[in-house]
Coordinates of C-alpha atoms and ligand atoms in Angstrom, one line a residue:
M1 CA -151.0 50.4 -123.2
A2 CA -151.2 50.6 -127.6
T3 CA -148.9 52.5 -129.5
N4 CA -149.5 56.0 -131.4
T5 CA -150.9 56.3 -134.7
P6 CA -148.3 58.0 -137.6
I7 CA -150.4 60.7 -139.3
T8 CA -148.5 63.2 -141.7
V9 CA -150.4 66.8 -141.2
A10 CA -149.9 69.8 -143.0
H11 CA -150.5 73.3 -141.8
G12 CA -151.0 74.5 -145.4
D13 CA -151.5 78.7 -146.0
G14 CA -153.5 81.4 -145.4
I15 CA -156.4 80.5 -141.9
G16 CA -154.7 76.8 -142.2
P17 CA -151.7 77.3 -140.0
E18 CA -154.9 79.0 -137.0
I19 CA -157.3 76.3 -137.3
M20 CA -154.6 73.1 -137.9
D21 CA -153.0 74.2 -134.8
A22 CA -156.8 74.4 -132.9
T23 CA -157.0 71.6 -133.7
L24 CA -154.6 69.6 -132.3
H25 CA -154.3 71.2 -129.3
I26 CA -157.9 69.6 -128.4
L27 CA -156.2 66.0 -130.2
K28 CA -153.3 66.3 -128.6
E29 CA -155.7 66.8 -125.0
A30 CA -158.1 64.7 -125.6
G31 CA -155.2 62.4 -126.0
A32 CA -154.9 60.6 -129.4
R33 CA -152.4 58.2 -130.0
I34 CA -150.4 60.0 -132.6
D35 CA -147.3 60.6 -133.6
I36 CA -147.0 63.4 -136.4
E37 CA -144.4 64.1 -139.2
T38 CA -145.1 67.1 -139.8
I39 CA -145.0 68.6 -145.0
E40 CA -144.9 71.9 -146.6
I41 CA -147.5 71.6 -149.0
G42 CA -148.9 74.9 -150.8
E43 CA -148.7 78.2 -152.1
K44 CA -145.0 78.6 -150.6
V45 CA -144.2 74.7 -152.6
Y46 CA -145.9 76.8 -156.0
L47 CA -143.5 79.6 -155.4
R48 CA -140.9 77.9 -155.5
G49 CA -141.4 76.1 -158.4
N50 CA -143.3 73.2 -157.9
P51 CA -146.2 72.3 -159.8
T52 CA -148.3 70.8 -157.9
G53 CA -147.2 72.2 -154.9
I54 CA -146.4 69.0 -152.8
E55 CA -142.7 68.4 -152.7
P56 CA -141.3 64.5 -152.8
S57 CA -140.1 64.0 -149.5
A58 CA -144.2 64.7 -148.6
W59 CA -144.7 61.7 -150.3
E60 CA -142.3 59.8 -148.8
S61 CA -144.4 61.2 -145.3
L62 CA -147.8 60.1 -147.0
R63 CA -146.5 56.1 -148.1
R64 CA -145.6 55.8 -144.8
T65 CA -148.3 57.1 -142.6
K66 CA -151.2 56.3 -145.4
V67 CA -153.3 58.2 -143.1
F68 CA -152.5 63.2 -144.0
L69 CA -155.2 65.3 -142.0
K70 CA -154.6 68.4 -144.4
A71 CA -155.0 72.0 -143.7
P72 CA -156.2 74.1 -146.4
I73 CA -153.8 75.8 -149.1
T74 CA -153.7 78.7 -152.2
T75 CA -153.6 77.7 -155.2
P76 CA -151.5 81.0 -156.4
Q77 CA -153.6 83.2 -160.1
G78 CA -152.6 82.1 -163.0
G79 CA -152.6 79.0 -165.0
G80 CA -149.2 76.4 -164.3
Y81 CA -151.2 75.5 -160.8
K82 CA -151.7 71.4 -160.5
S83 CA -154.1 70.8 -157.8
L84 CA -153.2 69.2 -155.5
N85 CA -156.3 67.8 -154.2
V86 CA -156.8 66.7 -157.3
T87 CA -152.9 65.1 -157.3
T88 CA -153.5 63.9 -153.8
R89 CA -156.6 61.7 -155.2
K90 CA -155.6 61.2 -157.8
T91 CA -151.7 59.7 -156.5
L92 CA -153.7 58.3 -152.9
G93 CA -156.6 56.4 -155.7
L94 CA -158.7 58.2 -153.0
Y95 CA -161.3 56.9 -154.4
A96 CA -164.6 57.7 -151.7
N97 CA -165.6 61.5 -150.6
V98 CA -167.2 61.8 -147.3
R99 CA -169.1 64.5 -146.1
P100 CA -171.5 64.3 -143.0
C101 CA -173.5 67.1 -143.8
V102 CA -175.3 68.2 -140.3
A103 CA -178.3 70.9 -139.2
Y104 CA -176.7 72.0 -136.0
H105 CA -180.2 74.1 -135.0
P106 CA -181.7 75.8 -132.6
Y107 CA -177.9 77.3 -132.6
V108 CA -176.2 77.6 -136.2
D109 CA -179.3 79.1 -138.1
T110 CA -180.6 76.4 -140.8
L111 CA -184.3 76.4 -142.9
H112 CA -184.1 72.6 -141.9
P113 CA -182.9 71.8 -138.3
N114 CA -183.5 67.6 -138.5
M115 CA -180.6 67.8 -141.5
D116 CA -178.2 64.8 -140.7
V117 CA -177.7 63.5 -144.4
V118 CA -173.2 61.7 -145.3
I119 CA -172.8 62.2 -148.8
V120 CA -170.6 60.0 -150.0
R121 CA -169.3 60.2 -153.8
E122 CA -166.8 58.7 -156.3
N123 CA -164.1 60.1 -156.4
E124 CA -161.8 59.7 -159.0
E125 CA -164.3 58.5 -162.3
D126 CA -166.9 59.8 -164.4
L127 CA -166.5 63.5 -166.1
Y128 CA -163.4 64.8 -163.5
A129 CA -160.6 61.0 -166.0
G130 CA -159.6 64.3 -167.5
I131 CA -159.9 63.3 -170.7
E132 CA -161.2 66.3 -173.1
H133 CA -160.0 67.1 -176.8
R134 CA -160.8 69.6 -179.2
Q135 CA -162.4 68.0 -182.5
T136 CA -163.2 70.0 -184.6
D137 CA -163.2 74.2 -185.2
E138 CA -167.3 74.2 -183.1
V139 CA -167.0 70.8 -181.2
Y140 CA -164.9 69.9 -177.8
Q141 CA -165.2 66.4 -176.1
C142 CA -166.1 65.5 -172.3
L143 CA -165.2 62.1 -172.0
K144 CA -167.2 60.2 -169.0
L145 CA -165.5 57.1 -168.2
I146 CA -167.5 54.6 -165.7
T147 CA -166.2 50.8 -164.7
R148 CA -167.4 48.9 -162.4
P149 CA -164.9 48.3 -160.3
G150 CA -165.5 51.6 -159.6
C151 CA -169.0 51.9 -159.4
E152 CA -169.0 48.3 -156.7
R153 CA -166.5 50.0 -155.0
I154 CA -168.1 53.5 -154.7
V155 CA -171.6 51.5 -153.9
R156 CA -169.9 49.5 -151.4
Y157 CA -168.7 51.1 -149.0
A158 CA -171.8 53.3 -148.8
F159 CA -173.8 50.2 -147.9
E160 CA -170.5 49.7 -145.7
Y161 CA -170.8 53.4 -144.6
A162 CA -173.9 53.0 -143.6
R163 CA -173.6 50.0 -141.6
A164 CA -170.8 51.1 -139.3
Y165 CA -173.0 54.1 -138.8
N166 CA -176.4 52.6 -137.5
R167 CA -177.5 54.4 -140.9
K168 CA -180.7 53.2 -141.7
K169 CA -181.9 54.0 -145.4
V170 CA -178.2 54.5 -149.3
T171 CA -179.8 56.6 -151.4
C172 CA -178.7 56.7 -155.1
F173 CA -178.6 59.3 -156.6
T174 CA -177.9 58.8 -161.6
K175 CA -179.2 60.2 -164.6
D176 CA -179.3 56.5 -166.5
N177 CA -183.0 58.3 -167.8
I178 CA -181.1 59.6 -170.8
M179 CA -177.0 58.4 -169.7
K180 CA -178.2 54.7 -170.0
F181 CA -174.4 53.0 -170.1
T182 CA -172.8 55.4 -168.0
D183 CA -174.7 56.1 -165.5
G184 CA -177.3 53.2 -166.3
L185 CA -174.5 51.2 -164.4
F186 CA -173.8 52.9 -161.4
H187 CA -176.4 52.3 -161.1
K188 CA -177.5 48.9 -162.5
V189 CA -174.6 48.0 -159.8
F190 CA -175.9 49.9 -156.9
D191 CA -178.8 47.5 -157.5
E192 CA -177.3 44.4 -157.6
I193 CA -175.0 45.3 -153.8
A194 CA -177.9 47.2 -151.8
A195 CA -179.8 43.4 -152.1
E196 CA -177.1 42.2 -150.8
Y197 CA -177.8 44.3 -147.0
P198 CA -180.9 43.8 -146.8
D199 CA -180.8 45.2 -143.5
I200 CA -180.4 48.8 -145.5
E201 CA -183.4 50.2 -147.3
N202 CA -182.1 51.4 -150.8
E203 CA -183.5 53.4 -153.3
H204 CA -182.6 55.0 -156.3
W205 CA -183.5 58.8 -157.8
I206 CA -182.9 60.2 -160.1
V207 CA -180.7 62.9 -159.9
D208 CA -182.4 66.3 -161.4
I209 CA -185.1 65.8 -159.2
G210 CA -183.7 64.0 -156.1
A211 CA -181.3 67.3 -156.0
A212 CA -184.2 69.0 -155.8
K213 CA -186.0 66.4 -152.6
L214 CA -182.7 67.1 -151.4
A215 CA -182.7 70.9 -151.3
D216 CA -186.2 71.4 -150.2
T217 CA -186.8 67.8 -148.4
P218 CA -183.2 66.9 -146.3
E219 CA -184.9 65.2 -143.6
A220 CA -185.5 62.3 -146.7
F221 CA -182.6 61.7 -146.7
D222 CA -179.5 59.9 -144.7
V223 CA -176.7 58.1 -147.0
V224 CA -176.4 59.5 -150.9
V225 CA -174.1 57.9 -153.3
M226 CA -173.5 58.8 -156.9
P227 CA -171.2 60.1 -159.5
N228 CA -168.7 61.9 -159.6
L229 CA -170.3 64.8 -161.2
Y230 CA -173.3 64.8 -158.8
G231 CA -172.1 65.2 -155.2
D232 CA -169.0 67.1 -156.5
I233 CA -172.2 69.1 -156.7
L234 CA -174.8 68.0 -155.0
S235 CA -172.3 67.7 -151.2
D236 CA -172.0 71.9 -152.0
V237 CA -175.7 72.0 -152.1
A238 CA -175.9 70.1 -148.7
A239 CA -173.2 71.5 -146.6
Q240 CA -174.6 75.1 -147.5
I241 CA -178.2 73.8 -146.5
A242 CA -177.5 72.3 -143.2
G243 CA -175.9 75.9 -142.0
S244 CA -172.7 75.3 -142.1
V245 CA -169.8 75.8 -145.0
G246 CA -167.4 76.9 -142.7
L247 CA -168.5 73.7 -139.5
A248 CA -167.9 70.7 -142.4
G249 CA -165.2 68.0 -143.0
S250 CA -165.0 65.8 -145.1
A251 CA -162.7 62.5 -145.7
N252 CA -160.8 61.5 -149.0
I253 CA -160.7 57.7 -148.0
G254 CA -158.3 54.9 -150.9
A255 CA -157.3 51.2 -150.4
G256 CA -154.3 52.1 -148.9
Y257 CA -154.8 55.9 -147.8
A258 CA -156.6 58.6 -146.4
M259 CA -157.1 62.5 -146.4
F260 CA -158.9 64.0 -143.9
E261 CA -160.4 67.7 -144.6
A262 CA -162.9 71.1 -143.8
I263 CA -164.5 71.2 -147.2
H264 CA -163.2 75.0 -146.8
G265 CA -160.7 76.6 -148.1
S266 CA -157.9 78.5 -146.9
A267 CA -160.1 82.5 -146.8
P268 CA -156.6 83.7 -147.5
R269 CA -158.6 87.7 -146.3
R270 CA -159.1 85.7 -142.5
A271 CA -156.0 84.7 -141.7
N272 CA -153.6 85.9 -138.9
Q273 CA -156.7 87.2 -137.0
N274 CA -157.4 85.1 -134.8
L275 CA -161.2 84.3 -136.8
A276 CA -161.7 81.2 -137.7
N277 CA -163.2 78.7 -137.3
P278 CA -161.3 75.5 -136.7
S279 CA -164.7 73.6 -136.2
G280 CA -164.6 72.3 -140.3
L281 CA -161.5 70.5 -140.1
L282 CA -161.5 69.5 -136.4
L283 CA -164.6 67.3 -137.9
G284 CA -162.1 65.9 -141.0
A285 CA -160.3 64.8 -137.7
V286 CA -163.2 63.4 -135.8
M287 CA -163.8 60.9 -139.4
M288 CA -159.3 60.1 -139.1
L289 CA -159.4 59.2 -135.2
V290 CA -161.9 56.9 -135.8
H291 CA -160.0 55.9 -138.9
I292 CA -157.4 54.9 -136.9
N293 CA -159.6 52.7 -134.8
Q294 CA -159.2 55.6 -132.0
P295 CA -164.2 55.2 -131.7
D296 CA -163.3 56.4 -128.2
I297 CA -160.5 59.7 -128.7
A298 CA -163.2 60.7 -131.6
E299 CA -165.9 60.2 -129.8
R300 CA -164.9 62.8 -127.2
V301 CA -163.6 65.3 -129.1
H302 CA -166.9 64.6 -131.5
N303 CA -169.2 65.2 -128.4
A304 CA -166.8 68.7 -125.8
W305 CA -167.5 70.3 -129.8
L306 CA -171.5 69.9 -129.9
K307 CA -171.2 70.7 -126.0
T308 CA -169.5 74.0 -126.8
I309 CA -171.9 74.7 -129.9
E310 CA -174.3 74.2 -127.5
D311 CA -173.5 76.1 -125.0
G312 CA -172.7 79.6 -127.3
I313 CA -169.1 80.0 -127.5
H314 CA -169.0 80.7 -131.6
T315 CA -166.7 81.8 -134.1
Y316 CA -167.6 85.4 -136.0
D317 CA -168.9 83.4 -138.9
I318 CA -171.9 81.7 -136.8
Y319 CA -172.2 83.8 -134.0
A320 CA -175.8 85.0 -134.1
E321 CA -176.5 87.7 -131.5
G322 CA -179.7 86.7 -129.5
K323 CA -178.3 81.7 -130.2
S324 CA -174.7 82.3 -129.7
K325 CA -173.7 83.3 -125.6
Q326 CA -169.8 84.4 -126.7
K327 CA -168.2 85.4 -129.6
V328 CA -164.8 84.0 -129.6
G329 CA -161.5 83.8 -132.0
T330 CA -160.2 80.2 -133.1
K331 CA -157.4 79.9 -130.3
E332 CA -160.4 80.3 -127.2
F333 CA -162.9 78.2 -129.0
A334 CA -160.2 75.9 -128.8
Q335 CA -159.7 76.4 -125.6
A336 CA -163.3 76.1 -124.6
V337 CA -163.2 73.0 -126.5
V338 CA -160.6 70.9 -124.5
A339 CA -162.3 72.2 -121.6
R340 CA -165.2 70.8 -122.3
L341 CA -163.4 67.3 -123.3
G342 CA -165.5 64.4 -121.3
Q343 CA -169.2 66.0 -121.5
T344 CA -171.9 65.4 -123.6
P345 CA -174.1 68.3 -125.1
E346 CA -177.4 68.0 -123.7
K347 CA -179.9 69.1 -126.2
L348 CA -178.1 68.2 -129.8
K349 CA -177.8 64.5 -130.1
A350 CA -174.5 62.8 -128.3
V351 CA -172.1 61.4 -131.1
K352 CA -171.7 57.0 -130.4
Y353 CA -167.8 56.1 -132.1
S354 CA -168.3 52.0 -131.9
S355 CA -164.6 50.2 -133.2
A356 CA -165.1 50.9 -137.4
S357 CA -163.6 46.8 -138.8
R358 CA -162.3 48.4 -141.2
K359 CA -162.8 45.9 -144.2
D360 CA -160.8 45.8 -147.5
L361 CA -163.6 46.4 -149.4
T362 CA -162.1 45.0 -152.7
Q363 CA -162.0 41.6 -151.4
F364 CA -165.8 41.4 -152.0
A365 CA -164.8 42.1 -156.0
K366 CA -166.6 38.9 -157.3
A367 CA -164.9 36.9 -160.4
R368 CA -166.9 37.6 -163.8
T369 CA -166.9 35.3 -166.9
P370 CA -166.4 38.5 -169.1
D371 CA -169.7 39.2 -171.6
K372 CA -168.8 37.7 -174.9
K373 CA -168.1 40.6 -177.7
E374 CA -168.7 40.8 -181.0
L375 CA -167.7 43.9 -183.6
V376 CA -170.9 44.6 -186.0
G377 CA -169.9 48.9 -186.8
V378 CA -168.9 51.3 -186.3
D379 CA -169.2 55.0 -185.7
V380 CA -167.3 56.9 -188.1
F381 CA -167.0 60.5 -186.6
I382 CA -166.2 63.2 -189.5
D383 CA -164.4 67.2 -189.4
W384 CA -167.5 69.0 -192.0
S385 CA -169.1 71.9 -193.4
K386 CA -169.3 72.2 -197.1
G387 CA -172.8 71.3 -196.6
T388 CA -175.9 69.3 -196.2
A389 CA -176.7 66.0 -194.4
A390 CA -177.8 64.6 -198.1
E391 CA -174.9 65.5 -199.5
L392 CA -172.3 63.5 -197.1
G393 CA -174.7 61.0 -197.3
A394 CA -174.5 60.8 -201.0
I395 CA -170.3 61.2 -200.1
L396 CA -170.1 58.7 -197.4
E397 CA -172.8 55.7 -199.0
P398 CA -170.4 54.4 -202.1
L399 CA -168.0 54.4 -199.3
S400 CA -169.1 51.8 -196.9
G401 CA -167.8 48.9 -199.0
D402 CA -169.1 44.6 -198.8
C403 CA -169.0 44.3 -196.1
L404 CA -169.9 47.5 -194.2
K405 CA -173.6 49.7 -195.1
L406 CA -174.5 53.7 -193.7
G407 CA -177.4 53.6 -191.8
M408 CA -178.0 56.7 -190.7
I409 CA -175.3 59.7 -190.1
S410 CA -175.9 62.0 -186.7
N411 CA -175.6 66.0 -186.1
R412 CA -174.8 66.5 -182.1
G413 CA -176.8 63.4 -181.7
V414 CA -179.7 64.4 -183.6
E415 CA -180.5 62.1 -186.9
V416 CA -179.9 64.2 -190.1
W417 CA -179.7 61.4 -192.3
P418 CA -181.2 59.0 -193.8
E419 CA -184.1 61.0 -192.5
G420 CA -184.6 64.6 -190.7
F421 CA -185.5 67.2 -190.7
P422 CA -183.7 70.4 -192.0
D423 CA -184.7 72.3 -189.5
T424 CA -181.9 70.7 -187.5
L425 CA -179.1 73.3 -186.5
T426 CA -176.2 71.1 -187.1
C427 CA -172.2 71.7 -186.7
D428 CA -168.9 70.8 -188.8
H429 CA -169.4 67.8 -186.5
W430 CA -170.9 64.3 -188.2
R431 CA -171.5 61.2 -186.5
A432 CA -171.9 58.8 -189.0
R433 CA -172.9 54.5 -188.1
F434 CA -171.5 51.4 -191.0
M435 CA -173.3 48.6 -189.5
A436 CA -172.4 45.2 -190.7
R437 CA -174.3 45.0 -193.7
T438 CA -175.2 41.8 -193.8
E439 CA -176.9 41.6 -190.6
G440 CA -175.7 39.1 -187.7
T441 CA -172.1 38.6 -189.8
P442 CA -169.4 40.0 -187.5
V443 CA -167.0 43.0 -188.6
S444 CA -163.2 42.2 -188.5
H445 CA -161.5 45.4 -187.2
K446 CA -159.4 44.8 -190.6
A447 CA -163.3 45.6 -192.8
I448 CA -163.2 49.4 -190.5
V449 CA -159.3 49.8 -191.1
D450 CA -160.4 49.3 -194.7
L451 CA -163.2 51.6 -195.0
L452 CA -160.8 54.7 -192.9
G453 CA -158.6 54.1 -196.3
R454 CA -161.2 54.5 -198.2
I455 CA -163.1 57.5 -195.9
S456 CA -159.5 59.9 -196.6
E457 CA -159.1 59.0 -200.0
A458 CA -162.6 60.5 -200.6
G459 CA -160.6 63.3 -198.5
L460 CA -163.4 63.0 -195.5
D461 CA -161.3 64.4 -192.0
F462 CA -161.9 61.4 -189.8
I463 CA -161.8 62.5 -186.1
K464 CA -162.0 59.6 -184.3
T465 CA -164.3 55.7 -184.0
E466 CA -166.2 54.4 -182.0
N467 CA -166.2 50.2 -182.6
L468 CA -170.0 48.7 -181.7
C469 CA -169.8 46.4 -180.3
T470 CA -172.5 44.3 -178.8
F471 CA -172.2 41.7 -175.5
N472 CA -173.6 38.5 -174.8
G473 CA -175.5 39.5 -177.8
K474 CA -177.0 42.9 -176.3
P475 CA -176.2 45.8 -177.8
G476 CA -172.8 47.9 -176.3
F477 CA -173.8 51.3 -178.1
S478 CA -176.4 53.9 -177.9
D479 CA -179.6 53.4 -180.8
R480 CA -179.9 56.4 -182.6
T481 CA -182.9 58.3 -180.8
S482 CA -181.3 58.3 -177.4
Ligands
NAD501 P1 -163.1 80.1 -149.1 O1 -163.9 78.8 -148.6 O2 -161.6 79.8 -148.0 O3 -164.2 81.2 -148.1 C1 -165.6 81.8 -148.3 C2 -165.8 82.5 -147.7 O4 -166.2 81.4 -146.5 C3 -165.2 83.5 -146.9 O5 -165.9 84.6 -147.3 C4 -163.8 83.5 -146.5 O6 -163.5 84.2 -144.8 C5 -165.3 82.1 -144.8 N1 -164.3 81.5 -144.3 C6 -164.2 80.5 -145.0 N2 -163.4 79.1 -143.9 C7 -163.6 80.2 -143.1 C8 -163.5 79.3 -141.6 N3 -163.0 78.5 -141.4 N4 -163.9 80.5 -140.3 C9 -164.1 80.8 -140.6 N5 -164.2 81.5 -141.8 C10 -164.7 80.9 -143.0 O7 -162.9 80.4 -150.4 P2 -162.3 81.0 -151.5 O8 -161.8 82.1 -150.8 O9 -163.2 80.9 -152.8 O10 -160.3 80.8 -152.2 C11 -159.7 81.4 -151.4 C12 -158.7 80.3 -151.4 O11 -158.7 79.0 -151.5 C13 -158.8 80.1 -152.8 O12 -156.9 79.3 -152.8 C14 -158.9 78.2 -152.8 O13 -158.0 78.1 -154.0 C15 -158.5 77.6 -152.0 N6 -159.3 76.6 -151.5 C16 -159.0 75.9 -151.5 C17 -159.3 74.3 -150.4 C18 -158.8 72.8 -150.1 O14 -157.9 73.6 -149.9 N7 -159.1 71.5 -149.4 C19 -160.9 74.1 -150.9 C20 -161.3 75.7 -151.4 C21 -160.2 76.8 -152.3

């Protein structure tokens, strides 16, 4: 007799408790082998004065079970409250967000009857590192960080997912024609890892045209992997055009932990009326069942749910005269699914889950010899609003010193000195690039510190520096034209 798997469950706010009760009722009737630990998160915890919306005892449960089934929560209005989703994602290292977006034509309205796309979004890096600064009166910055281990993990996850779920193709979206270093790395790692999966087709699209194609012809895609920001936006677009925002579940997966939920929020206006559709959370729970290695139960629940949809038993949000047969409440919908346990859909495609072997993806990390790094110059960012580029150049050039030479000044990424157009819009944020005076001579940290000393003594306000390095002789920085 298999032992039960402990899971942590949070009933959340708004419609959360109703859809969680419905989901757990179905799981229990389907024979899910789970032991539930209940925790409280969300509005009540926030309003008790905990800005994270989750208490230490709840973390203890999560550390114990490592599996979290979470209903949506309400974040109270007003400042000071931290996003529970972001906190959970970061604390538990949930690096992959997986969102299947499926059309249920002709039972749920959609413009894309054959859509069946899984978005795999990198969940921790990119512009979401939360490193932002106001640098001058006019300029604000958000750092976009992309790491090689982060790319390797998410891209490998996408290919392993494709293999485990019998998917044929993995597509990568980036903007590496513009962000040659950050998105360029994501694309490069994608190509490297794709080569290890010859059984799965792979392709890359620039995200803008890729997004347009996804919105127009989603049938052209299968699994799509992308960095955090594009994934955040396009996973919502994909769910919406499938016609099923209320029906989509999502998984957040890490090396040691996983969290499963619906993609929608707590819909407070629909709460306590037995109206809400529990399908999104239920499909999140199906992903959880596969994750905890109960594919038999996952299949039973998912197929019974598909049969319920196919039989036209719909909650208000997807009910359509002519297509639907019966409008039901949350509880009645759950009862209808329970009544169909053991059945498979006739028109919609039945699902089949097999025992997904959960791999520790970190085991694939290849030992690399780090590239040889050499310091060859520095970009100094300066807050200055007293004149033109030519005037700033005239102040900075004599400060270069013996080792360094002022090569270029740019403003908003456009070169304004020594070449430049008088019409270029400039602001109070300048980048002065200093390179080794004799090309090929290494630059020392001391030379940079001395340069900053001279810049400061000249009364200029430097904001920050970025070291310019080569890696195995290749520049690790964008040039003046990028
Ligand atoms: P929402 O997703 O709660 O609701 C959007 C619309 O969809 C509403 O009209 C709602 O009635 C409907 N809807 C959503 N889920 C439904 C369901 N299961 N059945 C039937 N109808 C459903 O988004 P919102 O109104 O922008 O946000 C409400 C609250 O939810 C906010 O406090 C927000 O912060 C929170 N939220 C939480 C999560 C989460 O916990 N993961 C995600 C998004 C929003």
